[in-house]
Amino acid sequence: EIYSCAFYGCQNLERANLPTCSGISNFAFYNCGNLREVNAADCTLVGNSAFAYCHYLESINLPSCAMIYYGAFEGDTYMT
């Protein structure tokens, strides 16, 4: 599990490869402005605002995710 605010505001982070991560807590990657790619294949939960304001986030792999909470991807302008 990635705990709340673990990488909050980490501007140097571009990729997160978390293949065995079970959950991503609230605000874990909030405002990681240069984060572009996330692989969290075993993740079943994404918390509130976990990836909010990761403006350049383009690719996220969450095939096991069953629950995504409010605002998880708020302000992510490159997400499609």
mmCIF file of C-alpha atoms in Angstrom:
data_model
loop_
_atom_site.group_PDB
_atom_site.id
_atom_site.type_symbol
_atom_site.label_atom_id
_atom_site.label_comp_id
_atom_site.label_asym_id
_atom_site.label_seq_id
_atom_site.Cartn_x
_atom_site.Cartn_y
_atom_site.Cartn_z
ATOM 1 C CA GLU A 1 0.000 0.000 0.000
ATOM 2 C CA ILE A 2 1.122 3.542 -0.742
ATOM 3 C CA TYR A 3 0.222 5.684 2.274
ATOM 4 C CA SER A 4 -1.448 9.109 2.316
ATOM 5 C CA CYS A 5 0.698 11.946 1.007
ATOM 6 C CA ALA A 6 3.668 9.586 0.407
ATOM 7 C CA PHE A 7 4.755 11.367 -2.783
ATOM 8 C CA TYR A 8 2.729 14.581 -2.359
ATOM 9 C CA GLY A 9 4.183 17.308 -4.578
ATOM 10 C CA CYS A 10 7.149 15.227 -5.772
ATOM 11 C CA GLN A 11 7.978 17.124 -8.953
ATOM 12 C CA ASN A 12 10.860 14.849 -10.033
ATOM 13 C CA LEU A 13 8.717 11.714 -10.210
ATOM 14 C CA GLU A 14 7.919 10.741 -13.822
ATOM 15 C CA ARG A 15 6.970 7.048 -13.540
ATOM 16 C CA ALA A 16 5.619 4.806 -10.806
ATOM 17 C CA ASN A 17 5.909 1.058 -11.280
ATOM 18 C CA LEU A 18 3.986 -0.582 -8.412
ATOM 19 C CA PRO A 19 3.067 -4.063 -9.691
ATOM 20 C CA THR A 20 2.299 -5.553 -6.252
ATOM 21 C CA CYS A 21 0.782 -2.485 -4.576
ATOM 22 C CA SER A 22 -2.615 -3.325 -3.041
ATOM 23 C CA GLY A 23 -3.911 0.226 -2.620
ATOM 24 C CA ILE A 24 -3.091 3.891 -3.167
ATOM 25 C CA SER A 25 -4.277 6.116 -0.324
ATOM 26 C CA ASN A 26 -5.626 9.674 -0.311
ATOM 27 C CA PHE A 27 -3.325 12.325 -1.791
ATOM 28 C CA ALA A 28 -0.529 9.749 -2.312
ATOM 29 C CA PHE A 29 0.655 11.325 -5.595
ATOM 30 C CA TYR A 30 -1.187 14.657 -5.340
ATOM 31 C CA ASN A 31 0.397 17.430 -7.417
ATOM 32 C CA CYS A 32 3.212 15.290 -8.829
ATOM 33 C CA GLY A 33 3.400 17.649 -11.767
ATOM 34 C CA ASN A 34 5.680 15.551 -13.970
ATOM 35 C CA LEU A 35 4.195 12.111 -13.303
ATOM 36 C CA ARG A 36 3.326 10.622 -16.694
ATOM 37 C CA GLU A 37 2.882 6.879 -16.238
ATOM 38 C CA VAL A 38 1.643 4.564 -13.472
ATOM 39 C CA ASN A 39 1.560 0.769 -13.405
ATOM 40 C CA ALA A 40 -0.271 -0.656 -10.385
ATOM 41 C CA ALA A 41 -1.567 -3.978 -11.650
ATOM 42 C CA ASP A 42 -2.626 -5.408 -8.247
ATOM 43 C CA CYS A 43 -4.091 -2.187 -6.864
ATOM 44 C CA THR A 44 -7.752 -2.578 -5.861
ATOM 45 C CA LEU A 45 -8.368 0.896 -4.397
ATOM 46 C CA VAL A 46 -7.454 4.475 -5.360
ATOM 47 C CA GLY A 47 -8.164 7.023 -2.628
ATOM 48 C CA ASN A 48 -9.469 10.596 -2.681
ATOM 49 C CA SER A 49 -7.338 12.912 -4.807
ATOM 50 C CA ALA A 50 -4.644 10.213 -5.078
ATOM 51 C CA PHE A 51 -3.496 11.479 -8.484
ATOM 52 C CA ALA A 52 -5.140 14.905 -8.494
ATOM 53 C CA TYR A 53 -3.223 17.635 -10.313
ATOM 54 C CA CYS A 54 -0.742 15.284 -11.905
ATOM 55 C CA HIS A 55 -1.094 17.466 -14.970
ATOM 56 C CA TYR A 56 0.959 15.300 -17.338
ATOM 57 C CA LEU A 57 -0.413 11.897 -16.309
ATOM 58 C CA GLU A 58 -1.198 10.128 -19.584
ATOM 59 C CA SER A 59 -1.128 6.416 -18.844
ATOM 60 C CA ILE A 60 -2.362 4.472 -15.837
ATOM 61 C CA ASN A 61 -2.698 0.694 -15.575
ATOM 62 C CA LEU A 62 -5.164 -0.420 -12.854
ATOM 63 C CA PRO A 63 -6.702 -3.686 -14.145
ATOM 64 C CA SER A 64 -7.622 -4.969 -10.651
ATOM 65 C CA CYS A 65 -9.062 -1.722 -9.330
ATOM 66 C CA ALA A 66 -12.549 -2.087 -7.865
ATOM 67 C CA MET A 67 -12.936 1.300 -6.131
ATOM 68 C CA ILE A 68 -11.881 4.802 -7.185
ATOM 69 C CA TYR A 69 -12.771 7.550 -4.733
ATOM 70 C CA TYR A 70 -13.814 11.142 -5.357
ATOM 71 C CA GLY A 71 -11.399 13.420 -7.165
ATOM 72 C CA ALA A 72 -8.785 10.714 -7.745
ATOM 73 C CA PHE A 73 -7.837 12.203 -11.116
ATOM 74 C CA GLU A 74 -9.066 15.789 -10.723
ATOM 75 C CA GLY A 75 -7.160 18.318 -12.785
ATOM 76 C CA ASP A 76 -5.314 15.710 -14.846
ATOM 77 C CA THR A 77 -5.543 17.461 -18.195
ATOM 78 C CA TYR A 78 -3.816 14.805 -20.323
ATOM 79 C CA MET A 79 -5.939 11.857 -19.205
ATOM 80 C CA THR A 80 -8.229 10.496 -21.903
#
